[in-house]
mmCIF file with all atom_site columns, C-alpha atoms in Angstrom:
data_model
loop_
_atom_site.group_PDB
_atom_site.id
_atom_site.type_symbol
_atom_site.label_atom_id
_atom_site.label_alt_id
_atom_site.label_comp_id
_atom_site.label_asym_id
_atom_site.label_entity_id
_atom_site.label_seq_id
_atom_site.pdbx_PDB_ins_code
_atom_site.Cartn_x
_atom_site.Cartn_y
_atom_site.Cartn_z
_atom_site.occupancy
_atom_site.B_iso_or_equiv
_atom_site.pdbx_formal_charge
_atom_site.auth_seq_id
_atom_site.auth_comp_id
_atom_site.auth_asym_id
_atom_site.auth_atom_id
_atom_site.pdbx_PDB_model_num
ATOM 1  C CA . MET A 1 1  ? 40.581 76.147 108.836 1.00 44.00 ? 1  MET A CA 1
ATOM 2  C CA . ALA A 1 2  ? 39.123 79.957 108.615 1.00 49.00 ? 2  ALA A CA 1
ATOM 3  C CA . ASP A 1 3  ? 37.349 80.976 105.793 1.00 54.00 ? 3  ASP A CA 1
ATOM 4  C CA . ASP A 1 4  ? 37.119 84.648 104.529 1.00 54.00 ? 4  ASP A CA 1
ATOM 5  C CA . ASN A 1 5  ? 33.929 85.138 106.760 1.00 58.00 ? 5  ASN A CA 1
ATOM 6  C CA . ASP A 1 6  ? 35.563 83.471 110.073 1.00 64.00 ? 6  ASP A CA 1
ATOM 7  C CA . GLU A 1 7  ? 37.042 85.694 112.643 1.00 63.00 ? 7  GLU A CA 1
ATOM 8  C CA . VAL A 1 8  ? 40.335 84.689 113.673 1.00 66.00 ? 8  VAL A CA 1
ATOM 9  C CA . PHE A 1 9  ? 41.353 85.584 117.367 1.00 60.00 ? 9  PHE A CA 1
ATOM 10 C CA . ASP A 1 10 ? 45.177 86.502 118.508 1.00 66.00 ? 10 ASP A CA 1
ATOM 11 C CA . ILE A 1 11 ? 44.676 85.620 122.015 1.00 65.00 ? 11 ILE A CA 1
ATOM 12 C CA . SER A 1 12 ? 48.024 87.902 122.559 1.00 71.00 ? 12 SER A CA 1
ATOM 13 C CA . ASN A 1 13 ? 45.728 91.102 121.462 1.00 66.00 ? 13 ASN A CA 1
ATOM 14 C CA . LEU A 1 14 ? 45.044 92.716 124.958 1.00 67.00 ? 14 LEU A CA 1
ATOM 15 C CA . GLU A 1 15 ? 41.693 94.329 123.339 1.00 76.00 ? 15 GLU A CA 1
ATOM 16 C CA . PHE A 1 16 ? 39.557 91.201 123.771 1.00 76.00 ? 16 PHE A CA 1
ATOM 17 C CA . THR A 1 17 ? 37.217 91.117 126.534 1.00 84.00 ? 17 THR A CA 1
ATOM 18 C CA . ARG A 1 18 ? 36.056 88.596 128.463 1.00 86.00 ? 18 ARG A CA 1
ATOM 19 C CA . GLU A 1 19 ? 32.592 88.379 126.288 1.00 89.00 ? 19 GLU A CA 1
ATOM 20 C CA . ASP A 1 20 ? 34.702 88.137 123.135 1.00 87.00 ? 20 ASP A CA 1
ATOM 21 C CA . LEU A 1 21 ? 36.293 84.985 124.643 1.00 87.00 ? 21 LEU A CA 1
ATOM 22 C CA . VAL A 1 22 ? 33.302 83.432 125.967 1.00 92.00 ? 22 VAL A CA 1
ATOM 23 C CA . THR A 1 23 ? 31.504 83.853 122.784 1.00 92.00 ? 23 THR A CA 1
ATOM 24 C CA . ALA A 1 24 ? 34.326 82.394 120.662 1.00 91.00 ? 24 ALA A CA 1
ATOM 25 C CA . LEU A 1 25 ? 34.209 79.513 123.124 1.00 94.00 ? 25 LEU A CA 1
ATOM 26 C CA . ASP A 1 26 ? 30.751 78.679 123.114 1.00 96.00 ? 26 ASP A CA 1
ATOM 27 C CA . ASP A 1 27 ? 30.935 79.160 119.093 1.00 96.00 ? 27 ASP A CA 1
ATOM 28 C CA . MET A 1 28 ? 33.727 76.391 118.939 1.00 96.00 ? 28 MET A CA 1
ATOM 29 C CA . VAL A 1 29 ? 31.676 73.774 121.628 1.00 97.00 ? 29 VAL A CA 1
ATOM 30 C CA . HIS A 1 30 ? 28.848 74.432 119.276 1.00 97.00 ? 30 HIS A CA 1
ATOM 31 C CA . GLU A 1 31 ? 30.522 73.589 116.487 1.00 97.00 ? 31 GLU A CA 1
ATOM 32 C CA . TYR A 1 32 ? 32.389 70.839 117.973 1.00 97.00 ? 32 TYR A CA 1
ATOM 33 C CA . LYS A 1 33 ? 28.684 69.185 118.956 1.00 96.00 ? 33 LYS A CA 1
ATOM 34 C CA . LYS A 1 34 ? 27.580 69.749 115.547 1.00 96.00 ? 34 LYS A CA 1
ATOM 35 C CA . LEU A 1 35 ? 31.115 68.059 114.449 1.00 96.00 ? 35 LEU A CA 1
ATOM 36 C CA . SER A 1 36 ? 30.551 65.012 117.072 1.00 96.00 ? 36 SER A CA 1
ATOM 37 C CA . GLN A 1 37 ? 26.746 64.421 115.809 1.00 95.00 ? 37 GLN A CA 1
ATOM 38 C CA . SER A 1 38 ? 27.991 64.042 112.366 1.00 95.00 ? 38 SER A CA 1
ATOM 39 C CA . PHE A 1 39 ? 30.454 61.514 113.650 1.00 95.00 ? 39 PHE A CA 1
ATOM 40 C CA . GLU A 1 40 ? 28.308 59.542 115.529 1.00 95.00 ? 40 GLU A CA 1
ATOM 41 C CA . GLU A 1 41 ? 25.670 59.318 112.572 1.00 95.00 ? 41 GLU A CA 1
ATOM 42 C CA . VAL A 1 42 ? 28.328 58.747 109.786 1.00 94.00 ? 42 VAL A CA 1
ATOM 43 C CA . LYS A 1 43 ? 29.738 55.777 112.253 1.00 93.00 ? 43 LYS A CA 1
ATOM 44 C CA . ALA A 1 44 ? 26.187 54.333 112.925 1.00 91.00 ? 44 ALA A CA 1
ATOM 45 C CA . GLU A 1 45 ? 25.692 54.428 109.031 1.00 91.00 ? 45 GLU A CA 1
ATOM 46 C CA . LYS A 1 46 ? 28.948 52.530 108.360 1.00 91.00 ? 46 LYS A CA 1
ATOM 47 C CA . GLU A 1 47 ? 27.951 49.919 111.446 1.00 89.00 ? 47 GLU A CA 1
ATOM 48 C CA . SER A 1 48 ? 24.886 49.423 109.686 1.00 89.00 ? 48 SER A CA 1
ATOM 49 C CA . ARG A 1 49 ? 26.093 48.856 106.065 1.00 87.00 ? 49 ARG A CA 1
ATOM 50 C CA . ALA A 1 50 ? 29.015 46.188 107.835 1.00 84.00 ? 50 ALA A CA 1
ATOM 51 C CA . THR A 1 51 ? 26.011 44.797 109.606 1.00 85.00 ? 51 THR A CA 1
ATOM 52 C CA . LYS A 1 52 ? 23.803 44.272 106.439 1.00 82.00 ? 52 LYS A CA 1
ATOM 53 C CA . ALA A 1 53 ? 26.863 43.127 104.334 1.00 82.00 ? 53 ALA A CA 1
ATOM 54 C CA . GLU A 1 54 ? 27.621 40.473 107.102 1.00 83.00 ? 54 GLU A CA 1
ATOM 55 C CA . LEU A 1 55 ? 23.676 39.525 106.816 1.00 79.00 ? 55 LEU A CA 1
ATOM 56 C CA . VAL A 1 56 ? 24.229 39.215 103.378 1.00 80.00 ? 56 VAL A CA 1
ATOM 57 C CA . SER A 1 57 ? 27.129 37.172 103.327 1.00 84.00 ? 57 SER A CA 1
ATOM 58 C CA . SER A 1 58 ? 25.718 35.095 106.000 1.00 84.00 ? 58 SER A CA 1
ATOM 59 C CA . SER A 1 59 ? 22.711 34.280 103.996 1.00 82.00 ? 59 SER A CA 1
ATOM 60 C CA . LYS A 1 60 ? 24.846 33.507 100.841 1.00 84.00 ? 60 LYS A CA 1
ATOM 61 C CA . MET A 1 61 ? 27.051 31.180 102.888 1.00 85.00 ? 61 MET A CA 1
ATOM 62 C CA . GLN A 1 62 ? 23.775 29.420 104.288 1.00 86.00 ? 62 GLN A CA 1
ATOM 63 C CA . ALA A 1 63 ? 22.520 28.875 100.599 1.00 88.00 ? 63 ALA A CA 1
ATOM 64 C CA . ALA A 1 64 ? 25.976 27.294 99.809  1.00 88.00 ? 64 ALA A CA 1
ATOM 65 C CA . LEU A 1 65 ? 25.948 25.504 102.578 1.00 87.00 ? 65 LEU A CA 1
ATOM 66 C CA . SER A 1 66 ? 22.107 23.775 102.083 1.00 91.00 ? 66 SER A CA 1
ATOM 67 C CA . LYS A 1 67 ? 23.020 23.582 98.453  1.00 91.00 ? 67 LYS A CA 1
ATOM 68 C CA . LEU A 1 68 ? 26.264 21.253 99.624  1.00 91.00 ? 68 LEU A CA 1
ATOM 69 C CA . SER A 1 69 ? 24.202 19.411 101.809 1.00 93.00 ? 69 SER A CA 1
ATOM 70 C CA . THR A 1 70 ? 21.630 18.401 99.176  1.00 93.00 ? 70 THR A CA 1
ATOM 71 C CA . GLU A 1 71 ? 24.467 17.784 96.904  1.00 94.00 ? 71 GLU A CA 1
ATOM 72 C CA . ASN A 1 72 ? 26.123 15.300 99.505  1.00 93.00 ? 72 ASN A CA 1
ATOM 73 C CA . GLU A 1 73 ? 22.626 13.577 100.198 1.00 93.00 ? 73 GLU A CA 1
ATOM 74 C CA . GLU A 1 74 ? 22.348 12.724 96.381  1.00 93.00 ? 74 GLU A CA 1
ATOM 75 C CA . LEU A 1 75 ? 26.202 11.335 96.615  1.00 92.00 ? 75 LEU A CA 1
ATOM 76 C CA . LYS A 1 76 ? 25.461 9.193  99.602  1.00 92.00 ? 76 LYS A CA 1
ATOM 77 C CA . LYS A 1 77 ? 22.443 8.033  97.501  1.00 91.00 ? 77 LYS A CA 1
ATOM 78 C CA . GLN A 1 78 ? 24.121 7.267  94.422  1.00 90.00 ? 78 GLN A CA 1
ATOM 79 C CA . VAL A 1 79 ? 27.014 5.381  96.494  1.00 89.00 ? 79 VAL A CA 1
ATOM 80 C CA . ALA A 1 80 ? 24.563 3.199  98.378  1.00 88.00 ? 80 ALA A CA 1
ATOM 81 C CA . GLU A 1 81 ? 22.911 2.145  94.812  1.00 85.00 ? 81 GLU A CA 1
ATOM 82 C CA . ASP A 1 82 ? 26.133 1.752  93.408  1.00 84.00 ? 82 ASP A CA 1
ATOM 83 C CA . ALA A 1 83 ? 27.028 -0.611 96.459  1.00 79.00 ? 83 ALA A CA 1
ATOM 84 C CA . LYS A 1 84 ? 24.101 -2.723 95.865  1.00 73.00 ? 84 LYS A CA 1
#
């Protein structure tokens, strides 16, 4: 959207020169590049956060698995002692 400071070109206006149009196109390309870079930075940050969340989740799962394995071994020992 255009603010009060932005110029708006009316393509049907025959008073625009080729230079005006080239300048407008250059401005649009520059703005597109800035937006693309911002998008890529946000995308990379999002992927980084997702990876960190997966690692935290994975660490929690490993800790839970370790705890269950230990508990399982203890239960096996109790069953073996009770069977004697």
